PDB file of N, CA and C in Angstrom:
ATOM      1  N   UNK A   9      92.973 162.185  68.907  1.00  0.00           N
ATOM      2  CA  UNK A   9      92.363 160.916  69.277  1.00  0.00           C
ATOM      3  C   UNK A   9      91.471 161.086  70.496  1.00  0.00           C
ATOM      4  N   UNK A  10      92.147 162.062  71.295  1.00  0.00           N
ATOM      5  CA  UNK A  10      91.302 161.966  72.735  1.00  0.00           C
ATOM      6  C   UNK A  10      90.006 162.848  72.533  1.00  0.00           C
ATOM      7  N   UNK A  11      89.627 163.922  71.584  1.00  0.00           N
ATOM      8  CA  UNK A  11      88.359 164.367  71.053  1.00  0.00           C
ATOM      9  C   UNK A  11      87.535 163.172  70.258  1.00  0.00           C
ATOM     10  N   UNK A  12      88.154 162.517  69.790  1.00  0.00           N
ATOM     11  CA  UNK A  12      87.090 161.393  69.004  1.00  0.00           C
ATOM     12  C   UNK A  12      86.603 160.615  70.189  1.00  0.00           C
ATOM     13  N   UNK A  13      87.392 160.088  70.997  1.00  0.00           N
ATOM     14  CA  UNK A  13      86.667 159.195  72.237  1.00  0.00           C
ATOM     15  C   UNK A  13      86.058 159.930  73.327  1.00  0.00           C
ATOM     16  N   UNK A  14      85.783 161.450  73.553  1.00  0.00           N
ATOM     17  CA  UNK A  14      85.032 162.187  74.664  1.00  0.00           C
ATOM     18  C   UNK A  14      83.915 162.478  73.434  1.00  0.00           C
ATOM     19  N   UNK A  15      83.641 162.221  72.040  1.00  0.00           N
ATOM     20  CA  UNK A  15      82.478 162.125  71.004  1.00  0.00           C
ATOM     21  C   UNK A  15      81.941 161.196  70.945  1.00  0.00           C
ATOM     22  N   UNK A  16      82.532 159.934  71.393  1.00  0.00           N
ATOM     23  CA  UNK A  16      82.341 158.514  71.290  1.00  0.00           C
ATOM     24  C   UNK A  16      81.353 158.217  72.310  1.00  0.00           C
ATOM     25  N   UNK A  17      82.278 158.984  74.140  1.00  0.00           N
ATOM     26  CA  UNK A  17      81.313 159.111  75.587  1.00  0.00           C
ATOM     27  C   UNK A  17      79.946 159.459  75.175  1.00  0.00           C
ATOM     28  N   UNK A  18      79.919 160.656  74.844  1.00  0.00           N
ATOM     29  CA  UNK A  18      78.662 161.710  74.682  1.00  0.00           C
ATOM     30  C   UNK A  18      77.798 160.873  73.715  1.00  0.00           C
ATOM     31  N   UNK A  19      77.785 159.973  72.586  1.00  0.00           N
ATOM     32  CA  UNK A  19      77.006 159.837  71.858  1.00  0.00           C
ATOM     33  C   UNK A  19      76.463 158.443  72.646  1.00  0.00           C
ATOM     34  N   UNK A  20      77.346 157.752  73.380  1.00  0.00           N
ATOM     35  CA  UNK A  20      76.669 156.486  73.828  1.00  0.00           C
ATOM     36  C   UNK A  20      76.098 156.823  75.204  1.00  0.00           C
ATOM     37  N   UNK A  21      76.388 157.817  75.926  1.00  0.00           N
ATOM     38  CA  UNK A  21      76.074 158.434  76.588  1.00  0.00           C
ATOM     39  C   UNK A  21      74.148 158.736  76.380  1.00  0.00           C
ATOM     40  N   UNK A  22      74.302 159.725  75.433  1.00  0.00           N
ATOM     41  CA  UNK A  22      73.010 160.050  74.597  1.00  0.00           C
ATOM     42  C   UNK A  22      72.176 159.145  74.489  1.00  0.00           C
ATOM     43  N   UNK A  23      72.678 158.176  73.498  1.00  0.00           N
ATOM     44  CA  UNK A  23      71.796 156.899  73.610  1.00  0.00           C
ATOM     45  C   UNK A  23      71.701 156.249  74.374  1.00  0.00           C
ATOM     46  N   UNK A  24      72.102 156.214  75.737  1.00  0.00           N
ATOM     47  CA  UNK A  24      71.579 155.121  76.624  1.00  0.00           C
ATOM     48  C   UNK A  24      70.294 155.747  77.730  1.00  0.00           C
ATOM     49  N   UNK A  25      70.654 157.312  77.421  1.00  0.00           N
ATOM     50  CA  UNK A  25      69.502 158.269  78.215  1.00  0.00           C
ATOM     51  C   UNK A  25      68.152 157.781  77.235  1.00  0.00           C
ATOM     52  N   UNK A  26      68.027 157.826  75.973  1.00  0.00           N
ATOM     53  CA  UNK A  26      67.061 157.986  75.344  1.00  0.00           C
ATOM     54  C   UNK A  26      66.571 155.965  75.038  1.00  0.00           C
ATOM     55  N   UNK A  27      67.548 155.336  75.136  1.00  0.00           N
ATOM     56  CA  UNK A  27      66.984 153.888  75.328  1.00  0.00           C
ATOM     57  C   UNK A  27      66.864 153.232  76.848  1.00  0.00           C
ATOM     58  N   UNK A  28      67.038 153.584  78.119  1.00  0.00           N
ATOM     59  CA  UNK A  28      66.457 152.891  78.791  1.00  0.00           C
ATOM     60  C   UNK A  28      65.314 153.220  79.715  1.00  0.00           C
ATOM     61  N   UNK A  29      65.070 154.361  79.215  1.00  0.00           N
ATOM     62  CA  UNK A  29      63.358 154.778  79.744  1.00  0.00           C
ATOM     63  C   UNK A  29      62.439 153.953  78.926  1.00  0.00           C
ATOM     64  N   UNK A  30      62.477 153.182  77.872  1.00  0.00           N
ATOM     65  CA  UNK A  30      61.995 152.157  77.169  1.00  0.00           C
ATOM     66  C   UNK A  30      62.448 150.524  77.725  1.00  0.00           C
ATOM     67  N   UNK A  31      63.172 150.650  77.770  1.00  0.00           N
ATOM     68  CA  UNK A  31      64.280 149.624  78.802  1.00  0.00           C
ATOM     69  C   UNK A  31      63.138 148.661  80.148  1.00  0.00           C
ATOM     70  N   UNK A  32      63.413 149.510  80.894  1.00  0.00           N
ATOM     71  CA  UNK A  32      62.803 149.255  81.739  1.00  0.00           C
ATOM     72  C   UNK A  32      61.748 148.818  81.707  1.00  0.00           C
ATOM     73  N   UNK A  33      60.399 149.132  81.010  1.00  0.00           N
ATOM     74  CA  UNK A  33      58.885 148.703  81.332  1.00  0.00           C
ATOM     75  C   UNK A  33      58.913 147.411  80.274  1.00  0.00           C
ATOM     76  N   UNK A  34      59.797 147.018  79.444  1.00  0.00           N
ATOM     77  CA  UNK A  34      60.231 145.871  78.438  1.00  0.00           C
ATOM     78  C   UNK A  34      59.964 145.082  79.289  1.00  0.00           C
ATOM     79  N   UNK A  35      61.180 145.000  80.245  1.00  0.00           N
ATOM     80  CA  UNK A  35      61.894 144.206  81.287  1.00  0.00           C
ATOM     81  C   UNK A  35      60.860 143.916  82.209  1.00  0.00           C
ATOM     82  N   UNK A  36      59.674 144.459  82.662  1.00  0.00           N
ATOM     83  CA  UNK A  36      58.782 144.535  83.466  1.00  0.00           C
ATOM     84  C   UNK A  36      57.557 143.640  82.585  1.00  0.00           C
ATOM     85  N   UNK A  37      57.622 143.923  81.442  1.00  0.00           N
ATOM     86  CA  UNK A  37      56.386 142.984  80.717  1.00  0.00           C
ATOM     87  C   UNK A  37      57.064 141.895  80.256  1.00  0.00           C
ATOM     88  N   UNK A  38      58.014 141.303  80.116  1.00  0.00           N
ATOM     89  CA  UNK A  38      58.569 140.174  80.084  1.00  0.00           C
ATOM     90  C   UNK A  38      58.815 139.090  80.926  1.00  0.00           C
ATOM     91  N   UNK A  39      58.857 139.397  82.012  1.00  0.00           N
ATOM     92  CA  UNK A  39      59.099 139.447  83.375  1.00  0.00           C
ATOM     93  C   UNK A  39      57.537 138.800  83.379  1.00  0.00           C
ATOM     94  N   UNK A  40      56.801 139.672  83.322  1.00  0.00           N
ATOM     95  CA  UNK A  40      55.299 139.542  83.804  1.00  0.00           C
ATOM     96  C   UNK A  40      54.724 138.133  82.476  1.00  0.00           C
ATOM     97  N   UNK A  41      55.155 138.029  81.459  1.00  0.00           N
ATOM     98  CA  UNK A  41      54.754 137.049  80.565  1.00  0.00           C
ATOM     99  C   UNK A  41      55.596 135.788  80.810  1.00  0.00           C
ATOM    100  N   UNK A  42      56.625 135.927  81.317  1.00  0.00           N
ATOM    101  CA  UNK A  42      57.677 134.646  81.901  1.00  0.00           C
ATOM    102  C   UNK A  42      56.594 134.232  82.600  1.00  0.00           C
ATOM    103  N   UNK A  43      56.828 134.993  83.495  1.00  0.00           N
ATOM    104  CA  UNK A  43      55.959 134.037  84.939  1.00  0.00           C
ATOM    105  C   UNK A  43      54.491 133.164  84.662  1.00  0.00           C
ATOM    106  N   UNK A  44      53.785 134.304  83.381  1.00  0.00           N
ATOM    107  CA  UNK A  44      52.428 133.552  83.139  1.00  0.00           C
ATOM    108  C   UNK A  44      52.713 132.435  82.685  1.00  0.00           C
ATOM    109  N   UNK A  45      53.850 131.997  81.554  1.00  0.00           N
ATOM    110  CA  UNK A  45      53.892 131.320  80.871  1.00  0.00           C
ATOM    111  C   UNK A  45      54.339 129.600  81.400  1.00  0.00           C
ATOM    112  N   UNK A  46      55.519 130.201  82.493  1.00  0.00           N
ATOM    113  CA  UNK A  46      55.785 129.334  83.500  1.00  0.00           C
ATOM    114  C   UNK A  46      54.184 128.647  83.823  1.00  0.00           C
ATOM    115  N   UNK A  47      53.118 129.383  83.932  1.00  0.00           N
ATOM    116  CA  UNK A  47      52.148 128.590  85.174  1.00  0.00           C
ATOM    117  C   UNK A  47      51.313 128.875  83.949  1.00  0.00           C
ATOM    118  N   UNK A  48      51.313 127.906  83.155  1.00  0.00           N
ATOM    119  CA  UNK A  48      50.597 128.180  81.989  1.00  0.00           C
ATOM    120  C   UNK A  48      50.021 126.847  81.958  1.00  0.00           C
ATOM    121  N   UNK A  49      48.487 126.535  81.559  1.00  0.00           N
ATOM    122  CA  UNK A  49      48.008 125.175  81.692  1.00  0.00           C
ATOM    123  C   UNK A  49      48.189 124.440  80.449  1.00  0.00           C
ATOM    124  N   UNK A  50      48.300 125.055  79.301  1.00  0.00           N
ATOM    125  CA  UNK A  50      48.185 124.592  77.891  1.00  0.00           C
ATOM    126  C   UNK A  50      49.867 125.063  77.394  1.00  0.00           C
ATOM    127  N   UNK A  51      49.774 124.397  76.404  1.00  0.00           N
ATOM    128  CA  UNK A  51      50.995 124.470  75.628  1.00  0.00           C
ATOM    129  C   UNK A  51      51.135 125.334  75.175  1.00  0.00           C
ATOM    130  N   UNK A  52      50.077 126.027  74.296  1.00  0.00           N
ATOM    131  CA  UNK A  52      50.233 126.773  73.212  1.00  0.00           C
ATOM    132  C   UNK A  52      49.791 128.231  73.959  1.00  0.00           C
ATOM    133  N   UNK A  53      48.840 128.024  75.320  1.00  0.00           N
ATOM    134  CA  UNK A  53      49.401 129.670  75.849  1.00  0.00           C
ATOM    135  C   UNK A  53      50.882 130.329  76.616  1.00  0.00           C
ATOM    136  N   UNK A  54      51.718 129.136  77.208  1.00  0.00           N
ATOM    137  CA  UNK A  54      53.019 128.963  77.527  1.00  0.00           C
ATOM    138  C   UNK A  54      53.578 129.352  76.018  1.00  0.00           C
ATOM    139  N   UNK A  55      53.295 128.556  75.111  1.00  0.00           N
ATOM    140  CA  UNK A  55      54.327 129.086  74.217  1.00  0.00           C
ATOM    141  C   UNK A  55      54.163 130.728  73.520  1.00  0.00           C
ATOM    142  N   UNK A  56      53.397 131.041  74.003  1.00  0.00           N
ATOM    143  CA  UNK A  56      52.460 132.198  73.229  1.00  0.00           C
ATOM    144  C   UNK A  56      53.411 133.630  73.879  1.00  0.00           C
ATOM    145  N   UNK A  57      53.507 133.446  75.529  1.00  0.00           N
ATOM    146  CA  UNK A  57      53.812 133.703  76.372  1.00  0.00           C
ATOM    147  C   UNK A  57      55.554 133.774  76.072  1.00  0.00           C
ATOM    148  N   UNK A  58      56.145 133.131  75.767  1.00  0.00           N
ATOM    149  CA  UNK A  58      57.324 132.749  75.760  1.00  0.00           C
ATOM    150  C   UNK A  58      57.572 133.282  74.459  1.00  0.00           C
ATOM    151  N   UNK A  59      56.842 133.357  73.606  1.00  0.00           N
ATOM    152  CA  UNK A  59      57.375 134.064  72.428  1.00  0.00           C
ATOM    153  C   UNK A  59      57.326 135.762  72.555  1.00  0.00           C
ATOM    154  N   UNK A  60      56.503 136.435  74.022  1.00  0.00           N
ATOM    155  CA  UNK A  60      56.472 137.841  74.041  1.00  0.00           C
ATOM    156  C   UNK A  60      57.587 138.048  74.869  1.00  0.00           C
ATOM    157  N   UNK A  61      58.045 136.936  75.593  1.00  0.00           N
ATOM    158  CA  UNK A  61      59.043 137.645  76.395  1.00  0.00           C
ATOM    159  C   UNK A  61      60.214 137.340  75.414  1.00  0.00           C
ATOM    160  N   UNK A  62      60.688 136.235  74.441  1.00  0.00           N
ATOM    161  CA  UNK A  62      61.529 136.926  73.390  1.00  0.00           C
ATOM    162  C   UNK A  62      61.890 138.239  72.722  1.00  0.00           C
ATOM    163  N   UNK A  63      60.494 138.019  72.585  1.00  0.00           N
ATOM    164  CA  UNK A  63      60.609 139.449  71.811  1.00  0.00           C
ATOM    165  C   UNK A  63      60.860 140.962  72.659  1.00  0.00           C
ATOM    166  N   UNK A  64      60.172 140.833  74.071  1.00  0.00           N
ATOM    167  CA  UNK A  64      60.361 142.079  74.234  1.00  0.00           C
ATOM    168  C   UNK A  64      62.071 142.375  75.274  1.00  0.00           C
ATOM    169  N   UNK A  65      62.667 140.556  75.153  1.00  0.00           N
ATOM    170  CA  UNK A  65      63.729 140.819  76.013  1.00  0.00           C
ATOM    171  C   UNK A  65      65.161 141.038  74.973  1.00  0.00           C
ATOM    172  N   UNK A  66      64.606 140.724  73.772  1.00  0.00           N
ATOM    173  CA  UNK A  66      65.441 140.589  72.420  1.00  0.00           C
ATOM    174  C   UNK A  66      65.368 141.962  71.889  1.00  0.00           C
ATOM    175  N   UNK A  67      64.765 142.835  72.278  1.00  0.00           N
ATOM    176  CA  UNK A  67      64.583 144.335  71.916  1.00  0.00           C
ATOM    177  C   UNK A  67      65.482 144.835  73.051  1.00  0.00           C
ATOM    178  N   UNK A  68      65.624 144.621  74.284  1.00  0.00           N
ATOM    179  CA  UNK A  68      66.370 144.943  75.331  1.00  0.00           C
ATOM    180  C   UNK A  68      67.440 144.948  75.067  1.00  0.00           C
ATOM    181  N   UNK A  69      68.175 143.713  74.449  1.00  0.00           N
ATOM    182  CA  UNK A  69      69.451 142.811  74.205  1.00  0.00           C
ATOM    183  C   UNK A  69      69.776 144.219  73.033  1.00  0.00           C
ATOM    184  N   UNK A  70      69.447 144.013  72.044  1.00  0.00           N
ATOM    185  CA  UNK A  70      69.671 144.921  70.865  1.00  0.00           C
ATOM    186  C   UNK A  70      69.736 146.020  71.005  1.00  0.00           C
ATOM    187  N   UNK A  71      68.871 146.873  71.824  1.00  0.00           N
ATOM    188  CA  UNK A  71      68.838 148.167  72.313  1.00  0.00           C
ATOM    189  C   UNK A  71      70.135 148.882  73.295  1.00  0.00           C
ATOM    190  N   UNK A  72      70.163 147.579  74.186  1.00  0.00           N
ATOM    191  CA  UNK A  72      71.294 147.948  74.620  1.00  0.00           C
ATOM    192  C   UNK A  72      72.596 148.335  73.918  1.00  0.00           C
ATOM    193  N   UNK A  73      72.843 147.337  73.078  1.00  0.00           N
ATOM    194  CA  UNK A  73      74.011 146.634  72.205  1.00  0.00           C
ATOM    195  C   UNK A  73      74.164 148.231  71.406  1.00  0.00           C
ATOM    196  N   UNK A  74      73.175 148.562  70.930  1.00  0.00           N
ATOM    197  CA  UNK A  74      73.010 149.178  69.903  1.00  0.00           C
ATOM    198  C   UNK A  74      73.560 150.937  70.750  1.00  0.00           C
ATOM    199  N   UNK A  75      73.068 150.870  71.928  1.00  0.00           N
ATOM    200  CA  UNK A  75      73.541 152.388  73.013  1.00  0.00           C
ATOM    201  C   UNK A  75      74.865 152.534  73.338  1.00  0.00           C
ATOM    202  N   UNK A  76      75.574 151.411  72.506  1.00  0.00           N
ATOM    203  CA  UNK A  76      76.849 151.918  73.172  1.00  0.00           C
ATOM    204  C   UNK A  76      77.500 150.966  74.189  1.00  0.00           C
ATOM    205  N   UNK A  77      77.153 150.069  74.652  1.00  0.00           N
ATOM    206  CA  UNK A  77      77.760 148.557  75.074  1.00  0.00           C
ATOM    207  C   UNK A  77      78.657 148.462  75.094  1.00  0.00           C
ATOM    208  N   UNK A  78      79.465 148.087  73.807  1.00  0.00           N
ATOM    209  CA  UNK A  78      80.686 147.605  73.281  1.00  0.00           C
ATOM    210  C   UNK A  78      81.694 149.082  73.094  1.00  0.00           C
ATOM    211  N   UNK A  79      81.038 150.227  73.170  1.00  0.00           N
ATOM    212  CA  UNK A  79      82.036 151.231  72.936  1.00  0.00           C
ATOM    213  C   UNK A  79      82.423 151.869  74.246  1.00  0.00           C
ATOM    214  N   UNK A  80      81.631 151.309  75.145  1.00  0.00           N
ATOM    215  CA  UNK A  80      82.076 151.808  76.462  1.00  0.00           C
ATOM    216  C   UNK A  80      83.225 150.868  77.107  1.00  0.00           C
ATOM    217  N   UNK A  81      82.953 149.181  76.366  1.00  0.00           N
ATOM    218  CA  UNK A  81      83.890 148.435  76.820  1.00  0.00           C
ATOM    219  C   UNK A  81      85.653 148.780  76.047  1.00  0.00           C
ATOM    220  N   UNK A  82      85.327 148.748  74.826  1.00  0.00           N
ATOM    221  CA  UNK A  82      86.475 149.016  73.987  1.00  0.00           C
ATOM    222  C   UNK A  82      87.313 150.364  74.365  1.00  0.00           C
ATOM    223  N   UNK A  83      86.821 151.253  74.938  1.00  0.00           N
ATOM    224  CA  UNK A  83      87.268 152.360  75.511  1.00  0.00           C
ATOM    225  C   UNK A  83      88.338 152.138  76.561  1.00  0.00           C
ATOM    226  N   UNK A  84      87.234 151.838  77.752  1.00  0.00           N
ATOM    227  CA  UNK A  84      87.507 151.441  79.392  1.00  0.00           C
ATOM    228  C   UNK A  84      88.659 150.089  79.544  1.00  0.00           C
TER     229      UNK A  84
END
């Protein structure tokens, strides 16, 4: 059992090296489309705005989820 969960470390491990160098500049252009959208004069560029930071904070959410999240909790 204790080799399956030091396989379990290493692979979420793995994936969290190789997903949050992507991570980060997400978080930075979302960030940067919040704020436009906040001070947005029209509706439909606020909403325009608000639909990129979905998307690129909903790739974050998933990405994470997907590195190993829950297997580090279920472990620990």
């Amino acid at each position: 059992m204790s080799s399956v969960i030091n396989v379990m470390f290493a692979l979420a491990l793995l994936a969290q090296v190789l997903v949050l160098p992507f991570v980060i500049p997400l978080f930075g252009i979302g960030l940067e489309h919040l704020w436009r959208g906040l001070r947005a004069r029209s509706e439909s560029e606020a909403r325009r705005c608000f639909v990129v930071v979905s998307i690129t904070w909903g790739l974050i959410i998933m990405a994470l989820i997907a590195s190993g999240i829950p297997v580090w909790e279920s472990v620990l």
